Amino acid sequence: MYGDFQLRDLTFEISGKPFLNDSEEEMRRVARTLFRQWRRLAGRSGRISILLWIADGSEILEYTGNPADTFEWGYWQGIANPMPMPENPSPEAFHNYNFVPFRYREDAAPRTYGWLKRLIQVLREVGTTECGGKPIRIGAAFDNGPEFSVSDFKYRRHREIAQAHSIYPNSFVTCDSVLHADPKPYAGFPEGIPEGTGIGTFLGRQYAALARDFGFDYLWLSNGMGFGTETWGVTGALFDQHAFYPEKIPEASARMLKFWQELLAELPGAVLETRGSNFPAGVEIATDAAPLGFLYGTGVIAPPVNSPMAAIDFNTGLAIASWMSHIAELPGRDYAFRYYIHDPWFLNSPWLDRYGRNPWDLYPVMTVSRMNGAGEVEPPSRLALLTCDDSYGGMPEQVPDEVIPHVIEAFSSTPDRSGPLLWVYPFAEYSRMRDLPRTFNEDMFIAAAIQDGLPLNTVISTGNFRRVAAKHPEKLTGTIPVVPVTALLEEDIAELLFSFAGRGNFILVYGSGAGIPERLAERIGFRRAAPQRGAARAELFLPGDRTSFSDRLFLHEQFSGGPAVEEALSETRIAAQARFAGGTRLLAGRNGSILFVRSLLPVEEEYLPENPTVFRKRHLNCAPPDRMFPSARLIRWSLAEAGWELRAVPSAPRQMPPRLCIARRDDAFLFCGYTPDTTVPLEIRTPLGVPVPPEQELLLKSGAGIWHTAKAFRFEIRVFVRQEAEGVISGKTMYPLLPGMTPPIEVRNLHNAEVRCLVPPGSSGWEVRRGRTHLPFEWEETPYGRCLLVRDISEQVSFSWKNQRKGNEA
């Protein structure tokens, strides 16, 4: 029901740019504007938070306790601590704000700590009044990078703490760094900084002093602070892209853990919220020994939010996989969705430009949910808005006016049960750091699969899967568990999943067979043979996307969880295989109800960088389909064996497929997605038939439906059609024929069709009509819910039932 939700927290993120002068009157003007613009969302939240992006956290590091001191704040456009100018720069380089940042206003200048303290008081006062007395929290942000404000502390006086190379050499503060001695007095260190003080100790004590003096309620750790040493890339203390170094685990783990232990020792009882890195939990663990098991076990942090990077690099698959990996387990009660609508530092406002006013990074991401140990699906219950102001300090009315209805719609229709695919995530197993290459490979492969159109948006941890399978197995009805090999290395998890498959349910296993027990390999559908690596050719025996693509493969062991050892059993139906010089190895196959996909990432032979300190060399980029076989799509293609045919129909191999998320609510299916190339349709058939979106036409061809989708799409679908005849059918929402009935869902232009309609739980008074003529119908119990079923229907049919709403509800 539209608007029928309640947030636990609504966070307004705001910079110092809207405050055009330092007066209290200006503080109140901006605060009133903020709360007025977003009132419709504030009214649906039990608590309001304000995260202040005043500087980059250097105002915390520099604080001496004197309110008359001034500090640098974020009045720049571009990288405030700029990238080094290239040798022999072009004239354009001098107009590039990453090399030459500029003030957003000519009169912008440092501000006093007294101004900041009064701003916090005014925001709390105005917020309490404007939001009806709701609790108001104020947060301070610490960012480890060079972008937001000039930092004398990080890049001049204490350059020793900037050890990471994420944007340029020595551009990011690493959480395992230590400070050199400094005689300058600070609020937390009035006698100066002793030599060897850890950044965790210094940051914690400085924030504690600022929070005590100014009234901050929580600390936000930005851009992966505490989750690795190279949080914008796949390299780290344990991985340089050439190899993993498990022998370094004890040292790297101790250094990472030391940061958190020192920080928490200075901040007992403090509230910490986190951004996380740009990568899944397994990658953070495998490359940098991130102590997520410790952090989640102690419950001291809020789990990382979804990354805003999808709006920048359009890698929605990586963003969704990363978020799901971080919410499979929860350190607390809930988690937040963060929506990137403005950027106060660089010349873009994602809602208006990067998204083009299309909610393609909202509706699909908001289908993400987690399953708890009772089998209940938990969607996000908190919302953060990054940010409420733009890089000129503007707060344009257009953005809240347009964004709020989409946000309300998305939160009003969050999932109430698992989607058709359920990611069984081995959070605890990855945290033990037993097999770094396997952990890295499994997370990066599933991220690539989602990027290539796999509709995976519900996650459950292995620990919670144990509980659900034992006590609430009915909650798994209608789902296909998607399981990395790591999870099956736990014998009890393997037995639960194989037992689930033995009852006629499908499971999909992905990963590497290298080094796993022979008995487990055989149950999946292969035996371990001589290892193969290097160049290969892919051979595909099932329908893929309707275009040509390369058959080249190259197996890099460090990216693929080891060499290829998987030789199909005689009873395994081979869907795809890799032909190496030394023989064929299984890429995808079916053994009974077990589907297997070998997680071989499509990385080119000449990929490896010679200079890992260069920012662009720190990313793992899969090759385009005209250069390498798109192996990450094998999961999506393999689902056809389970009745889920999901294929793209591009006209050229480099055209990206639509990215699809499928959720469930009130027994309806919510199909949401992002179409990078709107000329690329989807070919869809499900176990119930072809889904028919309302207010859409689709071509039925060879039993499947051809969908042409907009850049951002969201369909609530209850009707499915099976029809042999080809032709265009259409879905239409009609007006009610009788008082108290729902608007009929109508399908037109049918020809001897079988039509199913999933009805909401608890509904009654069902009617099936052709025009005004009642039609007889059957009931069918399906794994997805109860269906109205009619057969041999031509022309049109409509479905309606009694309206369950009471009165004139908004």
PDB file of N, CA, C and O in Angstrom, residues 683-706:
ATOM      1  N   GLU A 683      14.206 -11.690 -23.166  1.00  0.00           N
ATOM      2  CA  GLU A 683      13.362 -12.842 -23.518  1.00  0.00           C
ATOM      3  C   GLU A 683      13.129 -13.635 -22.234  1.00  0.00           C
ATOM      4  O   GLU A 683      14.084 -14.133 -21.630  1.00  0.00           O
ATOM      5  N   ILE A 684      11.879 -13.718 -21.807  1.00  0.00           N
ATOM      6  CA  ILE A 684      11.577 -14.238 -20.472  1.00  0.00           C
ATOM      7  C   ILE A 684      10.521 -15.341 -20.538  1.00  0.00           C
ATOM      8  O   ILE A 684       9.500 -15.220 -21.238  1.00  0.00           O
ATOM      9  N   ARG A 685      10.782 -16.393 -19.780  1.00  0.00           N
ATOM     10  CA  ARG A 685       9.754 -17.399 -19.466  1.00  0.00           C
ATOM     11  C   ARG A 685      10.055 -17.928 -18.074  1.00  0.00           C
ATOM     12  O   ARG A 685      11.211 -18.187 -17.735  1.00  0.00           O
ATOM     13  N   THR A 686       9.037 -18.091 -17.251  1.00  0.00           N
ATOM     14  CA  THR A 686       9.186 -18.559 -15.875  1.00  0.00           C
ATOM     15  C   THR A 686       8.464 -19.896 -15.716  1.00  0.00           C
ATOM     16  O   THR A 686       7.749 -20.334 -16.619  1.00  0.00           O
ATOM     17  N   PRO A 687       8.619 -20.556 -14.575  1.00  0.00           N
ATOM     18  CA  PRO A 687       7.876 -21.800 -14.361  1.00  0.00           C
ATOM     19  C   PRO A 687       6.357 -21.623 -14.425  1.00  0.00           C
ATOM     20  O   PRO A 687       5.633 -22.598 -14.659  1.00  0.00           O
ATOM     21  N   LEU A 688       5.845 -20.414 -14.223  1.00  0.00           N
ATOM     22  CA  LEU A 688       4.408 -20.158 -14.311  1.00  0.00           C
ATOM     23  C   LEU A 688       3.982 -19.743 -15.716  1.00  0.00           C
ATOM     24  O   LEU A 688       2.784 -19.648 -15.990  1.00  0.00           O
ATOM     25  N   GLY A 689       4.935 -19.458 -16.594  1.00  0.00           N
ATOM     26  CA  GLY A 689       4.625 -18.955 -17.924  1.00  0.00           C
ATOM     27  C   GLY A 689       5.317 -17.627 -18.169  1.00  0.00           C
ATOM     28  O   GLY A 689       6.259 -17.248 -17.469  1.00  0.00           O
ATOM     29  N   VAL A 690       4.814 -16.901 -19.155  1.00  0.00           N
ATOM     30  CA  VAL A 690       5.377 -15.593 -19.491  1.00  0.00           C
ATOM     31  C   VAL A 690       4.751 -14.535 -18.599  1.00  0.00           C
ATOM     32  O   VAL A 690       3.516 -14.395 -18.570  1.00  0.00           O
ATOM     33  N   PRO A 691       5.551 -13.781 -17.842  1.00  0.00           N
ATOM     34  CA  PRO A 691       4.977 -12.709 -17.014  1.00  0.00           C
ATOM     35  C   PRO A 691       4.483 -11.569 -17.892  1.00  0.00           C
ATOM     36  O   PRO A 691       5.169 -11.156 -18.836  1.00  0.00           O
ATOM     37  N   VAL A 692       3.306 -11.054 -17.554  1.00  0.00           N
ATOM     38  CA  VAL A 692       2.679  -9.998 -18.353  1.00  0.00           C
ATOM     39  C   VAL A 692       2.662  -8.714 -17.535  1.00  0.00           C
ATOM     40  O   VAL A 692       1.873  -8.576 -16.590  1.00  0.00           O
ATOM     41  N   PRO A 693       3.517  -7.746 -17.874  1.00  0.00           N
ATOM     42  CA  PRO A 693       3.521  -6.481 -17.122  1.00  0.00           C
ATOM     43  C   PRO A 693       2.272  -5.659 -17.436  1.00  0.00           C
ATOM     44  O   PRO A 693       1.793  -5.664 -18.575  1.00  0.00           O
ATOM     45  N   PRO A 694       1.744  -4.944 -16.453  1.00  0.00           N
ATOM     46  CA  PRO A 694       0.609  -4.049 -16.729  1.00  0.00           C
ATOM     47  C   PRO A 694       1.045  -2.880 -17.609  1.00  0.00           C
ATOM     48  O   PRO A 694       2.186  -2.416 -17.535  1.00  0.00           O
ATOM     49  N   GLU A 695       0.121  -2.433 -18.442  1.00  0.00           N
ATOM     50  CA  GLU A 695       0.355  -1.277 -19.321  1.00  0.00           C
ATOM     51  C   GLU A 695       1.540  -1.484 -20.267  1.00  0.00           C
ATOM     52  O   GLU A 695       2.236  -0.549 -20.626  1.00  0.00           O
ATOM     53  N   GLN A 696       1.751  -2.746 -20.661  1.00  0.00           N
ATOM     54  CA  GLN A 696       2.841  -3.066 -21.576  1.00  0.00           C
ATOM     55  C   GLN A 696       2.345  -4.051 -22.641  1.00  0.00           C
ATOM     56  O   GLN A 696       1.423  -4.835 -22.407  1.00  0.00           O
ATOM     57  N   GLU A 697       2.991  -3.999 -23.803  1.00  0.00           N
ATOM     58  CA  GLU A 697       2.796  -4.995 -24.832  1.00  0.00           C
ATOM     59  C   GLU A 697       4.064  -5.845 -24.923  1.00  0.00           C
ATOM     60  O   GLU A 697       5.168  -5.347 -24.687  1.00  0.00           O
ATOM     61  N   LEU A 698       3.885  -7.123 -25.253  1.00  0.00           N
ATOM     62  CA  LEU A 698       5.043  -7.971 -25.442  1.00  0.00           C
ATOM     63  C   LEU A 698       4.752  -9.004 -26.511  1.00  0.00           C
ATOM     64  O   LEU A 698       3.601  -9.424 -26.698  1.00  0.00           O
ATOM     65  N   LEU A 699       5.797  -9.394 -27.216  1.00  0.00           N
ATOM     66  CA  LEU A 699       5.689 -10.377 -28.278  1.00  0.00           C
ATOM     67  C   LEU A 699       5.918 -11.764 -27.696  1.00  0.00           C
ATOM     68  O   LEU A 699       6.925 -11.999 -27.020  1.00  0.00           O
ATOM     69  N   LEU A 700       4.965 -12.676 -27.931  1.00  0.00           N
ATOM     70  CA  LEU A 700       5.159 -14.080 -27.585  1.00  0.00           C
ATOM     71  C   LEU A 700       5.794 -14.782 -28.774  1.00  0.00           C
ATOM     72  O   LEU A 700       5.273 -14.730 -29.899  1.00  0.00           O
ATOM     73  N   LYS A 701       6.923 -15.436 -28.519  1.00  0.00           N
ATOM     74  CA  LYS A 701       7.655 -16.104 -29.589  1.00  0.00           C
ATOM     75  C   LYS A 701       8.339 -17.336 -29.023  1.00  0.00           C
ATOM     76  O   LYS A 701       9.091 -17.246 -28.057  1.00  0.00           O
ATOM     77  N   SER A 702       8.015 -18.493 -29.593  1.00  0.00           N
ATOM     78  CA  SER A 702       8.583 -19.769 -29.133  1.00  0.00           C
ATOM     79  C   SER A 702       8.335 -19.993 -27.654  1.00  0.00           C
ATOM     80  O   SER A 702       9.183 -20.531 -26.936  1.00  0.00           O
ATOM     81  N   GLY A 703       7.175 -19.560 -27.183  1.00  0.00           N
ATOM     82  CA  GLY A 703       6.791 -19.781 -25.796  1.00  0.00           C
ATOM     83  C   GLY A 703       7.333 -18.798 -24.799  1.00  0.00           C
ATOM     84  O   GLY A 703       7.007 -18.875 -23.609  1.00  0.00           O
ATOM     85  N   ALA A 704       8.188 -17.880 -25.241  1.00  0.00           N
ATOM     86  CA  ALA A 704       8.758 -16.875 -24.340  1.00  0.00           C
ATOM     87  C   ALA A 704       8.192 -15.500 -24.680  1.00  0.00           C
ATOM     88  O   ALA A 704       7.632 -15.287 -25.763  1.00  0.00           O
ATOM     89  N   GLY A 705       8.337 -14.571 -23.754  1.00  0.00           N
ATOM     90  CA  GLY A 705       7.882 -13.206 -23.969  1.00  0.00           C
ATOM     91  C   GLY A 705       9.056 -12.281 -24.208  1.00  0.00           C
ATOM     92  O   GLY A 705      10.080 -12.372 -23.520  1.00  0.00           O
ATOM     93  N   ILE A 706       8.930 -11.404 -25.192  1.00  0.00           N
ATOM     94  CA  ILE A 706       9.991 -10.442 -25.498  1.00  0.00           C
ATOM     95  C   ILE A 706       9.606  -9.112 -24.867  1.00  0.00           C
ATOM     96  O   ILE A 706       8.615  -8.495 -25.259  1.00  0.00           O
TER      97      ILE A 706
END
